[in-house]
């Protein structure tokens, strides 16, 4: 991802003039309403025949991290240097990892609260309005009188189904003094889970320390190596990583070995998940059973054996696990007592695959839900893959996110 320097920046809307719509081109220069955002993926769905199971009493999730305005343009093919091309569709929508994940969690029925920062500009106002419309508590978002709110230009390649992001961060950035002690304690009050996307690291560390004192579990999104992330990870109860992070952080020779290394380095972590895009995910769950009679198994060999059990003809997400508990050995790293899970991704037909923007955020939002309702790992990983796949069937990170009453979620919520 490319980042612009956080200096005084003109409004994104002034950078994007409004040409008249032309045939084949969809243009929207205002944030879509909740109904409009959901229409492309949910308007034709029938009401669920059965109501979802009751939500737990403790379902408050507090997030701290990035919000943004996303300017999404789809193109027939990614431009070459010095090209001039036309978009095939265009949309303006709220974004940012934390904003997306908490929107997902709120649509699934959790009570979402968000700590972040925007400026008192049109973009900041639209960010807050859209989050609030989706049920996210925005009262802990700091609004700066000056500067600019964060925004991202996203080019979605219709040919390769990939997206390229060009991000301009907020200015001035958030610092711990922006969040009063009273606001911090109010935000944490009643929280079942606290989630960090790795940004706003100084403020995040303050929140993590207080959450830890209050014995509130913490989930961290380790997308990439970032300033302050190492300190934050020390407080992690759960970690969800992007594909390249485990080996980049541990220097292990394989992803499974890296997961062992992560659990050894993070003694408070109950599990580590690495998402692999269309190849699904891998989860290593720590076991409290450390008896000497446990079988020693090489984790790389174990993963290969799990892959042999995958039904390659199934389009639905599934999860395969090892025995309840064993000592998993990583060569040159060490061993940890635990259980290995291999989750498959949902196979989305090419004709239905629109945009992968925010797929990882949707996976995390569903994981937050799974933890809060105490889903078993096998069900949680398949549920998260299902929600992430739904998000890929519409343009933007939030358009396709399902709601709790959506029939496609019924098998997981009964």
PDB file of N, CA and C in Angstrom, residues 97-146:
ATOM      1  N   UNK A  97      -9.586  -0.485   8.418  1.00  0.00           N
ATOM      2  CA  UNK A  97      -9.684  -1.833   8.981  1.00  0.00           C
ATOM      3  C   UNK A  97     -10.638  -1.923  10.164  1.00  0.00           C
ATOM      4  N   UNK A  98     -10.426  -1.054  11.156  1.00  0.00           N
ATOM      5  CA  UNK A  98     -11.268  -1.115  12.349  1.00  0.00           C
ATOM      6  C   UNK A  98     -12.706  -0.750  12.026  1.00  0.00           C
ATOM      7  N   UNK A  99     -12.892   0.272  11.200  1.00  0.00           N
ATOM      8  CA  UNK A  99     -14.242   0.662  10.817  1.00  0.00           C
ATOM      9  C   UNK A  99     -14.982  -0.456  10.111  1.00  0.00           C
ATOM     10  N   UNK A 100     -14.300  -1.158   9.213  1.00  0.00           N
ATOM     11  CA  UNK A 100     -14.925  -2.257   8.478  1.00  0.00           C
ATOM     12  C   UNK A 100     -15.249  -3.434   9.396  1.00  0.00           C
ATOM     13  N   UNK A 101     -14.279  -3.830  10.219  1.00  0.00           N
ATOM     14  CA  UNK A 101     -14.469  -4.997  11.093  1.00  0.00           C
ATOM     15  C   UNK A 101     -15.593  -4.761  12.089  1.00  0.00           C
ATOM     16  N   UNK A 102     -15.672  -3.548  12.642  1.00  0.00           N
ATOM     17  CA  UNK A 102     -16.718  -3.263  13.620  1.00  0.00           C
ATOM     18  C   UNK A 102     -18.079  -3.081  12.963  1.00  0.00           C
ATOM     19  N   UNK A 103     -18.099  -2.609  11.721  1.00  0.00           N
ATOM     20  CA  UNK A 103     -19.355  -2.591  10.973  1.00  0.00           C
ATOM     21  C   UNK A 103     -19.867  -4.013  10.775  1.00  0.00           C
ATOM     22  N   UNK A 104     -18.965  -4.908  10.406  1.00  0.00           N
ATOM     23  CA  UNK A 104     -19.326  -6.321  10.241  1.00  0.00           C
ATOM     24  C   UNK A 104     -19.873  -6.889  11.548  1.00  0.00           C
ATOM     25  N   UNK A 105     -19.163  -6.628  12.647  1.00  0.00           N
ATOM     26  CA  UNK A 105     -19.585  -7.153  13.951  1.00  0.00           C
ATOM     27  C   UNK A 105     -20.952  -6.593  14.350  1.00  0.00           C
ATOM     28  N   UNK A 106     -21.176  -5.309  14.078  1.00  0.00           N
ATOM     29  CA  UNK A 106     -22.459  -4.692  14.423  1.00  0.00           C
ATOM     30  C   UNK A 106     -23.596  -5.297  13.613  1.00  0.00           C
ATOM     31  N   UNK A 107     -23.361  -5.546  12.329  1.00  0.00           N
ATOM     32  CA  UNK A 107     -24.413  -6.156  11.504  1.00  0.00           C
ATOM     33  C   UNK A 107     -24.741  -7.567  11.969  1.00  0.00           C
ATOM     34  N   UNK A 108     -23.759  -8.228  12.584  1.00  0.00           N
ATOM     35  CA  UNK A 108     -23.991  -9.586  13.080  1.00  0.00           C
ATOM     36  C   UNK A 108     -24.680  -9.585  14.447  1.00  0.00           C
ATOM     37  N   UNK A 109     -24.789  -8.413  15.070  1.00  0.00           N
ATOM     38  CA  UNK A 109     -25.538  -8.331  16.322  1.00  0.00           C
ATOM     39  C   UNK A 109     -24.747  -7.908  17.535  1.00  0.00           C
ATOM     40  N   UNK A 110     -23.437  -7.709  17.383  1.00  0.00           N
ATOM     41  CA  UNK A 110     -22.640  -7.257  18.520  1.00  0.00           C
ATOM     42  C   UNK A 110     -22.845  -5.762  18.743  1.00  0.00           C
ATOM     43  N   UNK A 111     -22.542  -5.316  19.948  1.00  0.00           N
ATOM     44  CA  UNK A 111     -22.572  -3.893  20.273  1.00  0.00           C
ATOM     45  C   UNK A 111     -21.164  -3.351  20.070  1.00  0.00           C
ATOM     46  N   UNK A 112     -20.939  -2.639  18.968  1.00  0.00           N
ATOM     47  CA  UNK A 112     -19.603  -2.196  18.578  1.00  0.00           C
ATOM     48  C   UNK A 112     -19.337  -0.764  19.038  1.00  0.00           C
ATOM     49  N   UNK A 113     -18.167  -0.540  19.617  1.00  0.00           N
ATOM     50  CA  UNK A 113     -17.694   0.794  19.967  1.00  0.00           C
ATOM     51  C   UNK A 113     -16.340   1.005  19.289  1.00  0.00           C
ATOM     52  N   UNK A 114     -16.064   2.241  18.897  1.00  0.00           N
ATOM     53  CA  UNK A 114     -14.835   2.508  18.156  1.00  0.00           C
ATOM     54  C   UNK A 114     -14.096   3.727  18.681  1.00  0.00           C
ATOM     55  N   UNK A 115     -12.789   3.540  18.932  1.00  0.00           N
ATOM     56  CA  UNK A 115     -11.882   4.638  19.260  1.00  0.00           C
ATOM     57  C   UNK A 115     -11.047   4.929  18.020  1.00  0.00           C
ATOM     58  N   UNK A 116     -11.136   6.160  17.505  1.00  0.00           N
ATOM     59  CA  UNK A 116     -10.362   6.558  16.344  1.00  0.00           C
ATOM     60  C   UNK A 116     -10.331   8.079  16.300  1.00  0.00           C
ATOM     61  N   UNK A 117      -9.869   8.624  15.167  1.00  0.00           N
ATOM     62  CA  UNK A 117      -9.784  10.078  15.049  1.00  0.00           C
ATOM     63  C   UNK A 117     -10.037  10.503  13.610  1.00  0.00           C
ATOM     64  N   UNK A 118     -10.821  11.566  13.466  1.00  0.00           N
ATOM     65  CA  UNK A 118     -11.064  12.186  12.164  1.00  0.00           C
ATOM     66  C   UNK A 118     -10.962  13.696  12.335  1.00  0.00           C
ATOM     67  N   UNK A 119     -11.008  14.399  11.229  1.00  0.00           N
ATOM     68  CA  UNK A 119     -11.037  15.861  11.269  1.00  0.00           C
ATOM     69  C   UNK A 119     -12.478  16.346  11.105  1.00  0.00           C
ATOM     70  N   UNK A 120     -12.688  17.601  11.436  1.00  0.00           N
ATOM     71  CA  UNK A 120     -14.018  18.199  11.300  1.00  0.00           C
ATOM     72  C   UNK A 120     -14.224  18.687   9.858  1.00  0.00           C
ATOM     73  N   UNK A 121     -14.144  17.748   8.930  1.00  0.00           N
ATOM     74  CA  UNK A 121     -14.350  18.055   7.512  1.00  0.00           C
ATOM     75  C   UNK A 121     -15.461  17.169   6.966  1.00  0.00           C
ATOM     76  N   UNK A 122     -15.789  17.344   5.697  1.00  0.00           N
ATOM     77  CA  UNK A 122     -16.891  16.569   5.118  1.00  0.00           C
ATOM     78  C   UNK A 122     -16.628  15.074   5.206  1.00  0.00           C
ATOM     79  N   UNK A 123     -15.375  14.680   4.976  1.00  0.00           N
ATOM     80  CA  UNK A 123     -15.050  13.259   5.031  1.00  0.00           C
ATOM     81  C   UNK A 123     -15.219  12.705   6.447  1.00  0.00           C
ATOM     82  N   UNK A 124     -14.739  13.466   7.438  1.00  0.00           N
ATOM     83  CA  UNK A 124     -14.876  13.013   8.818  1.00  0.00           C
ATOM     84  C   UNK A 124     -16.329  12.862   9.227  1.00  0.00           C
ATOM     85  N   UNK A 125     -17.145  13.827   8.820  1.00  0.00           N
ATOM     86  CA  UNK A 125     -18.572  13.770   9.154  1.00  0.00           C
ATOM     87  C   UNK A 125     -19.236  12.563   8.499  1.00  0.00           C
ATOM     88  N   UNK A 126     -18.866  12.279   7.255  1.00  0.00           N
ATOM     89  CA  UNK A 126     -19.471  11.140   6.559  1.00  0.00           C
ATOM     90  C   UNK A 126     -19.008   9.814   7.154  1.00  0.00           C
ATOM     91  N   UNK A 127     -17.743   9.752   7.596  1.00  0.00           N
ATOM     92  CA  UNK A 127     -17.233   8.536   8.249  1.00  0.00           C
ATOM     93  C   UNK A 127     -18.072   8.220   9.480  1.00  0.00           C
ATOM     94  N   UNK A 128     -18.280   9.225  10.317  1.00  0.00           N
ATOM     95  CA  UNK A 128     -19.020   9.030  11.558  1.00  0.00           C
ATOM     96  C   UNK A 128     -20.476   8.692  11.270  1.00  0.00           C
ATOM     97  N   UNK A 129     -21.076   9.387  10.314  1.00  0.00           N
ATOM     98  CA  UNK A 129     -22.484   9.167  10.007  1.00  0.00           C
ATOM     99  C   UNK A 129     -22.740   7.745   9.511  1.00  0.00           C
ATOM    100  N   UNK A 130     -21.857   7.255   8.652  1.00  0.00           N
ATOM    101  CA  UNK A 130     -22.069   5.916   8.108  1.00  0.00           C
ATOM    102  C   UNK A 130     -21.891   4.847   9.172  1.00  0.00           C
ATOM    103  N   UNK A 131     -20.879   4.995  10.022  1.00  0.00           N
ATOM    104  CA  UNK A 131     -20.684   4.043  11.107  1.00  0.00           C
ATOM    105  C   UNK A 131     -21.889   4.032  12.039  1.00  0.00           C
ATOM    106  N   UNK A 132     -22.368   5.213  12.402  1.00  0.00           N
ATOM    107  CA  UNK A 132     -23.509   5.309  13.308  1.00  0.00           C
ATOM    108  C   UNK A 132     -24.750   4.668  12.694  1.00  0.00           C
ATOM    109  N   UNK A 133     -24.916   4.844  11.388  1.00  0.00           N
ATOM    110  CA  UNK A 133     -26.072   4.272  10.706  1.00  0.00           C
ATOM    111  C   UNK A 133     -26.047   2.751  10.769  1.00  0.00           C
ATOM    112  N   UNK A 134     -24.856   2.181  10.817  1.00  0.00           N
ATOM    113  CA  UNK A 134     -24.727   0.728  10.916  1.00  0.00           C
ATOM    114  C   UNK A 134     -24.715   0.239  12.363  1.00  0.00           C
ATOM    115  N   UNK A 135     -24.922   1.130  13.306  1.00  0.00           N
ATOM    116  CA  UNK A 135     -25.028   0.701  14.695  1.00  0.00           C
ATOM    117  C   UNK A 135     -23.742   0.730  15.482  1.00  0.00           C
ATOM    118  N   UNK A 136     -22.676   1.310  14.935  1.00  0.00           N
ATOM    119  CA  UNK A 136     -21.407   1.421  15.661  1.00  0.00           C
ATOM    120  C   UNK A 136     -21.453   2.660  16.553  1.00  0.00           C
ATOM    121  N   UNK A 137     -21.082   2.514  17.816  1.00  0.00           N
ATOM    122  CA  UNK A 137     -21.029   3.633  18.752  1.00  0.00           C
ATOM    123  C   UNK A 137     -19.810   4.492  18.411  1.00  0.00           C
ATOM    124  N   UNK A 138     -20.060   5.700  17.921  1.00  0.00           N
ATOM    125  CA  UNK A 138     -18.985   6.592  17.476  1.00  0.00           C
ATOM    126  C   UNK A 138     -18.650   7.668  18.500  1.00  0.00           C
ATOM    127  N   UNK A 139     -19.198   7.571  19.693  1.00  0.00           N
ATOM    128  CA  UNK A 139     -19.004   8.628  20.690  1.00  0.00           C
ATOM    129  C   UNK A 139     -17.572   8.714  21.199  1.00  0.00           C
ATOM    130  N   UNK A 140     -16.750   7.698  20.893  1.00  0.00           N
ATOM    131  CA  UNK A 140     -15.352   7.709  21.325  1.00  0.00           C
ATOM    132  C   UNK A 140     -14.402   8.084  20.184  1.00  0.00           C
ATOM    133  N   UNK A 141     -14.943   8.496  19.051  1.00  0.00           N
ATOM    134  CA  UNK A 141     -14.118   8.983  17.951  1.00  0.00           C
ATOM    135  C   UNK A 141     -13.782  10.450  18.210  1.00  0.00           C
ATOM    136  N   UNK A 142     -12.496  10.760  18.201  1.00  0.00           N
ATOM    137  CA  UNK A 142     -12.026  12.125  18.445  1.00  0.00           C
ATOM    138  C   UNK A 142     -12.127  12.919  17.147  1.00  0.00           C
ATOM    139  N   UNK A 143     -12.668  14.132  17.219  1.00  0.00           N
ATOM    140  CA  UNK A 143     -12.805  14.993  16.046  1.00  0.00           C
ATOM    141  C   UNK A 143     -11.885  16.199  16.206  1.00  0.00           C
ATOM    142  N   UNK A 144     -10.910  16.315  15.300  1.00  0.00           N
ATOM    143  CA  UNK A 144      -9.966  17.430  15.320  1.00  0.00           C
ATOM    144  C   UNK A 144     -10.560  18.644  14.605  1.00  0.00           C
ATOM    145  N   UNK A 145     -10.356  19.839  15.168  1.00  0.00           N
ATOM    146  CA  UNK A 145     -10.874  21.052  14.537  1.00  0.00           C
ATOM    147  C   UNK A 145     -10.165  21.370  13.229  1.00  0.00           C
ATOM    148  N   UNK A 146      -8.922  20.923  13.108  1.00  0.00           N
ATOM    149  CA  UNK A 146      -8.132  21.220  11.916  1.00  0.00           C
ATOM    150  C   UNK A 146      -7.614  19.931  11.288  1.00  0.00           C
TER     151      UNK A 146
END
